Amino acid sequence: MKKILVLLPMFLFVFTLQAQESKDKQQHRERIKAMKVAYITQKLNMDTKLAQKFWPVYNKYECAQTDFHKKEYFESDNIENISEAEAEKMLTEFLNVEMEKYTVKKELYTNLKKIMSAREIVKLHKLESDFNKKLIDEYRARRGAGRNKNN
């Protein structure tokens, strides 16, 4: 009984810590999403009317992208020792996901053509790339600053 009384608070502490960590990650993702929305809206000079049409289409695409990132292509920890049949199955799954990605991207562009010009869609593609590079650069700068503090 004493062991349970000692382990229970420890378990609750770990559970609370994990919940807080998960909440922090979610808030971080939401901040990044808000920054991306502001960045794209500003760079494409969107008015309210265009934004109301654009963001539902784009958000649907983003949700699909998130789902793709959650999929594990090569789930085996020990790829060196998998059988040929397992490797074939993994490759088939990988190719199926890649085809799904292509289909989702094609659907995005088809839907965006109804509300934007092709030039604006090409610019959007470039803006996405620029935003991601900017995020990576900021991450690296912060990580580098953190290392310099520790030295």
mmCIF file of C-alpha atoms in Angstrom:
data_model
loop_
_atom_site.group_PDB
_atom_site.id
_atom_site.type_symbol
_atom_site.label_atom_id
_atom_site.label_comp_id
_atom_site.label_asym_id
_atom_site.label_seq_id
_atom_site.Cartn_x
_atom_site.Cartn_y
_atom_site.Cartn_z
ATOM 1 C CA MET A 1 0.000 0.000 0.000
ATOM 2 C CA LYS A 2 2.857 2.381 0.857
ATOM 3 C CA LYS A 3 4.443 1.648 -2.502
ATOM 4 C CA ILE A 4 1.230 2.617 -4.244
ATOM 5 C CA LEU A 5 1.050 5.847 -2.263
ATOM 6 C CA VAL A 6 4.624 6.656 -3.262
ATOM 7 C CA LEU A 7 4.243 5.635 -6.924
ATOM 8 C CA LEU A 8 0.885 7.359 -7.472
ATOM 9 C CA PRO A 9 2.201 10.937 -7.021
ATOM 10 C CA MET A 10 5.192 10.114 -9.222
ATOM 11 C CA PHE A 11 2.889 8.745 -11.912
ATOM 12 C CA LEU A 12 0.644 11.809 -11.696
ATOM 13 C CA PHE A 13 3.673 14.103 -11.931
ATOM 14 C CA VAL A 14 4.961 12.358 -15.076
ATOM 15 C CA PHE A 15 1.476 12.369 -16.612
ATOM 16 C CA THR A 16 1.057 16.084 -15.869
ATOM 17 C CA LEU A 17 4.497 16.815 -17.289
ATOM 18 C CA GLN A 18 3.673 14.964 -20.513
ATOM 19 C CA ALA A 19 0.320 16.728 -20.800
ATOM 20 C CA GLN A 20 2.021 20.116 -20.370
ATOM 21 C CA GLU A 21 4.649 19.187 -22.957
ATOM 22 C CA SER A 22 1.908 18.175 -25.395
ATOM 23 C CA LYS A 23 0.043 21.425 -24.715
ATOM 24 C CA ASP A 24 3.241 23.434 -25.298
ATOM 25 C CA LYS A 25 3.830 21.658 -28.628
ATOM 26 C CA GLN A 26 0.250 22.377 -29.702
ATOM 27 C CA GLN A 27 0.605 26.056 -28.789
ATOM 28 C CA HIS A 28 3.902 26.196 -30.682
ATOM 29 C CA ARG A 29 2.265 24.693 -33.788
ATOM 30 C CA GLU A 30 -0.590 27.187 -33.535
ATOM 31 C CA ARG A 31 1.866 30.111 -33.317
ATOM 32 C CA ILE A 32 3.698 28.867 -36.400
ATOM 33 C CA LYS A 33 0.408 28.440 -38.248
ATOM 34 C CA ALA A 34 -0.643 31.993 -37.334
ATOM 35 C CA MET A 35 2.704 33.326 -38.557
ATOM 36 C CA LYS A 36 2.312 31.404 -41.820
ATOM 37 C CA VAL A 37 -1.222 32.723 -42.339
ATOM 38 C CA ALA A 38 -0.049 36.287 -41.762
ATOM 39 C CA TYR A 39 2.996 35.816 -44.007
ATOM 40 C CA ILE A 40 1.051 34.355 -46.947
ATOM 41 C CA THR A 41 -1.850 36.783 -46.576
ATOM 42 C CA GLN A 42 0.510 39.756 -46.583
ATOM 43 C CA LYS A 43 2.783 38.557 -49.387
ATOM 44 C CA LEU A 44 -0.162 37.699 -51.668
ATOM 45 C CA ASN A 45 -1.870 41.000 -50.793
ATOM 46 C CA MET A 46 -5.096 39.138 -50.032
ATOM 47 C CA ASP A 47 -8.239 41.089 -49.478
ATOM 48 C CA THR A 48 -10.962 39.761 -47.186
ATOM 49 C CA LYS A 49 -12.971 38.279 -50.038
ATOM 50 C CA LEU A 50 -10.036 36.288 -51.415
ATOM 51 C CA ALA A 51 -8.924 35.197 -47.940
ATOM 52 C CA GLN A 52 -12.400 33.819 -47.183
ATOM 53 C CA LYS A 53 -12.207 31.636 -50.289
ATOM 54 C CA PHE A 54 -8.522 30.779 -50.072
ATOM 55 C CA TRP A 55 -8.015 29.658 -46.464
ATOM 56 C CA PRO A 56 -10.625 26.859 -46.334
ATOM 57 C CA VAL A 57 -9.091 25.318 -49.475
ATOM 58 C CA TYR A 58 -5.549 25.724 -48.201
ATOM 59 C CA ASN A 59 -6.368 24.489 -44.691
ATOM 60 C CA LYS A 60 -7.864 21.297 -46.124
ATOM 61 C CA TYR A 61 -4.584 20.749 -47.965
ATOM 62 C CA GLU A 62 -2.546 21.472 -44.819
ATOM 63 C CA CYS A 63 -4.577 18.912 -42.835
ATOM 64 C CA ALA A 64 -3.854 16.281 -45.475
ATOM 65 C CA GLN A 65 -0.145 17.184 -45.343
ATOM 66 C CA THR A 66 -0.168 16.756 -41.565
ATOM 67 C CA ASP A 67 -1.733 13.322 -41.963
ATOM 68 C CA PHE A 68 0.998 12.343 -44.438
ATOM 69 C CA HIS A 69 3.705 13.389 -41.988
ATOM 70 C CA LYS A 70 2.198 11.151 -39.319
ATOM 71 C CA LYS A 71 2.492 8.059 -41.514
ATOM 72 C CA GLU A 72 5.530 5.909 -40.966
ATOM 73 C CA TYR A 73 6.882 4.544 -44.213
ATOM 74 C CA PHE A 74 9.618 2.375 -42.863
ATOM 75 C CA GLU A 75 8.409 1.260 -39.464
ATOM 76 C CA SER A 76 10.978 -1.453 -38.916
ATOM 77 C CA ASP A 77 13.743 -0.500 -36.502
ATOM 78 C CA ASN A 78 16.075 -3.018 -38.052
ATOM 79 C CA ILE A 79 15.882 -2.411 -41.800
ATOM 80 C CA GLU A 80 19.075 -4.402 -42.330
ATOM 81 C CA ASN A 81 17.296 -7.622 -41.352
ATOM 82 C CA ILE A 82 13.914 -7.299 -43.073
ATOM 83 C CA SER A 83 12.840 -9.816 -45.657
ATOM 84 C CA GLU A 84 12.448 -9.010 -49.328
ATOM 85 C CA ALA A 85 8.664 -9.375 -48.961
ATOM 86 C CA GLU A 86 8.609 -6.853 -46.107
ATOM 87 C CA ALA A 87 10.742 -4.460 -48.136
ATOM 88 C CA GLU A 88 8.383 -4.812 -51.121
ATOM 89 C CA LYS A 89 5.415 -4.053 -48.863
ATOM 90 C CA MET A 90 7.166 -0.963 -47.472
ATOM 91 C CA LEU A 91 7.995 0.310 -50.953
ATOM 92 C CA THR A 92 4.412 -0.211 -52.082
ATOM 93 C CA GLU A 93 3.108 1.734 -49.075
ATOM 94 C CA PHE A 94 5.627 4.502 -49.706
ATOM 95 C CA LEU A 95 4.610 4.804 -53.360
ATOM 96 C CA ASN A 96 0.919 4.793 -52.445
ATOM 97 C CA VAL A 97 1.457 7.667 -50.011
ATOM 98 C CA GLU A 98 3.493 9.569 -52.607
ATOM 99 C CA MET A 99 0.634 9.142 -55.109
ATOM 100 C CA GLU A 100 -1.829 10.398 -52.485
ATOM 101 C CA LYS A 101 0.398 13.438 -51.895
ATOM 102 C CA TYR A 102 0.465 14.160 -55.609
ATOM 103 C CA THR A 103 -3.314 13.834 -55.839
ATOM 104 C CA VAL A 104 -3.846 16.167 -52.883
ATOM 105 C CA LYS A 105 -1.433 18.744 -54.330
ATOM 106 C CA LYS A 106 -3.111 18.537 -57.743
ATOM 107 C CA GLU A 107 -6.524 18.987 -56.102
ATOM 108 C CA LEU A 108 -5.209 22.035 -54.222
ATOM 109 C CA TYR A 109 -3.986 23.674 -57.418
ATOM 110 C CA THR A 110 -7.211 22.822 -59.265
ATOM 111 C CA ASN A 111 -9.303 24.359 -56.477
ATOM 112 C CA LEU A 112 -7.059 27.403 -56.183
ATOM 113 C CA LYS A 113 -7.315 28.064 -59.941
ATOM 114 C CA LYS A 114 -11.007 28.776 -59.340
ATOM 115 C CA ILE A 115 -10.148 31.688 -57.049
ATOM 116 C CA MET A 116 -6.605 32.785 -58.047
ATOM 117 C CA SER A 117 -4.449 33.228 -61.107
ATOM 118 C CA ALA A 118 -1.776 30.706 -62.029
ATOM 119 C CA ARG A 119 0.864 33.357 -61.266
ATOM 120 C CA GLU A 120 -0.494 33.758 -57.736
ATOM 121 C CA ILE A 121 -0.444 29.984 -57.234
ATOM 122 C CA VAL A 122 3.182 29.822 -58.370
ATOM 123 C CA LYS A 123 3.942 32.693 -55.999
ATOM 124 C CA LEU A 124 2.179 30.793 -53.193
ATOM 125 C CA HIS A 125 4.394 27.785 -53.829
ATOM 126 C CA LYS A 126 7.476 30.002 -53.580
ATOM 127 C CA LEU A 127 6.135 31.688 -50.425
ATOM 128 C CA GLU A 128 5.637 28.313 -48.745
ATOM 129 C CA SER A 129 9.237 27.434 -49.503
ATOM 130 C CA ASP A 130 10.492 30.830 -48.311
ATOM 131 C CA PHE A 131 8.487 30.562 -45.080
ATOM 132 C CA ASN A 132 9.857 27.095 -44.341
ATOM 133 C CA LYS A 133 13.431 28.260 -44.976
ATOM 134 C CA LYS A 134 12.841 31.224 -42.694
ATOM 135 C CA LEU A 135 11.566 28.902 -39.930
ATOM 136 C CA ILE A 136 14.578 26.613 -40.290
ATOM 137 C CA ASP A 137 16.971 29.560 -40.199
ATOM 138 C CA GLU A 138 15.324 30.910 -37.035
ATOM 139 C CA TYR A 139 15.436 27.472 -35.430
ATOM 140 C CA ARG A 140 19.122 27.110 -36.235
ATOM 141 C CA ALA A 141 19.857 30.596 -34.934
ATOM 142 C CA ARG A 142 18.059 29.889 -31.654
ATOM 143 C CA ARG A 143 19.724 26.513 -31.302
ATOM 144 C CA GLY A 144 23.105 28.108 -31.961
ATOM 145 C CA ALA A 145 22.417 30.856 -29.431
ATOM 146 C CA GLY A 146 21.465 28.225 -26.865
ATOM 147 C CA ARG A 147 24.719 26.366 -27.451
ATOM 148 C CA ASN A 148 26.724 29.559 -27.065
ATOM 149 C CA LYS A 149 25.082 30.228 -23.687
ATOM 150 C CA ASN A 150 26.030 26.755 -22.490
ATOM 151 C CA ASN A 151 29.690 27.168 -23.469
#
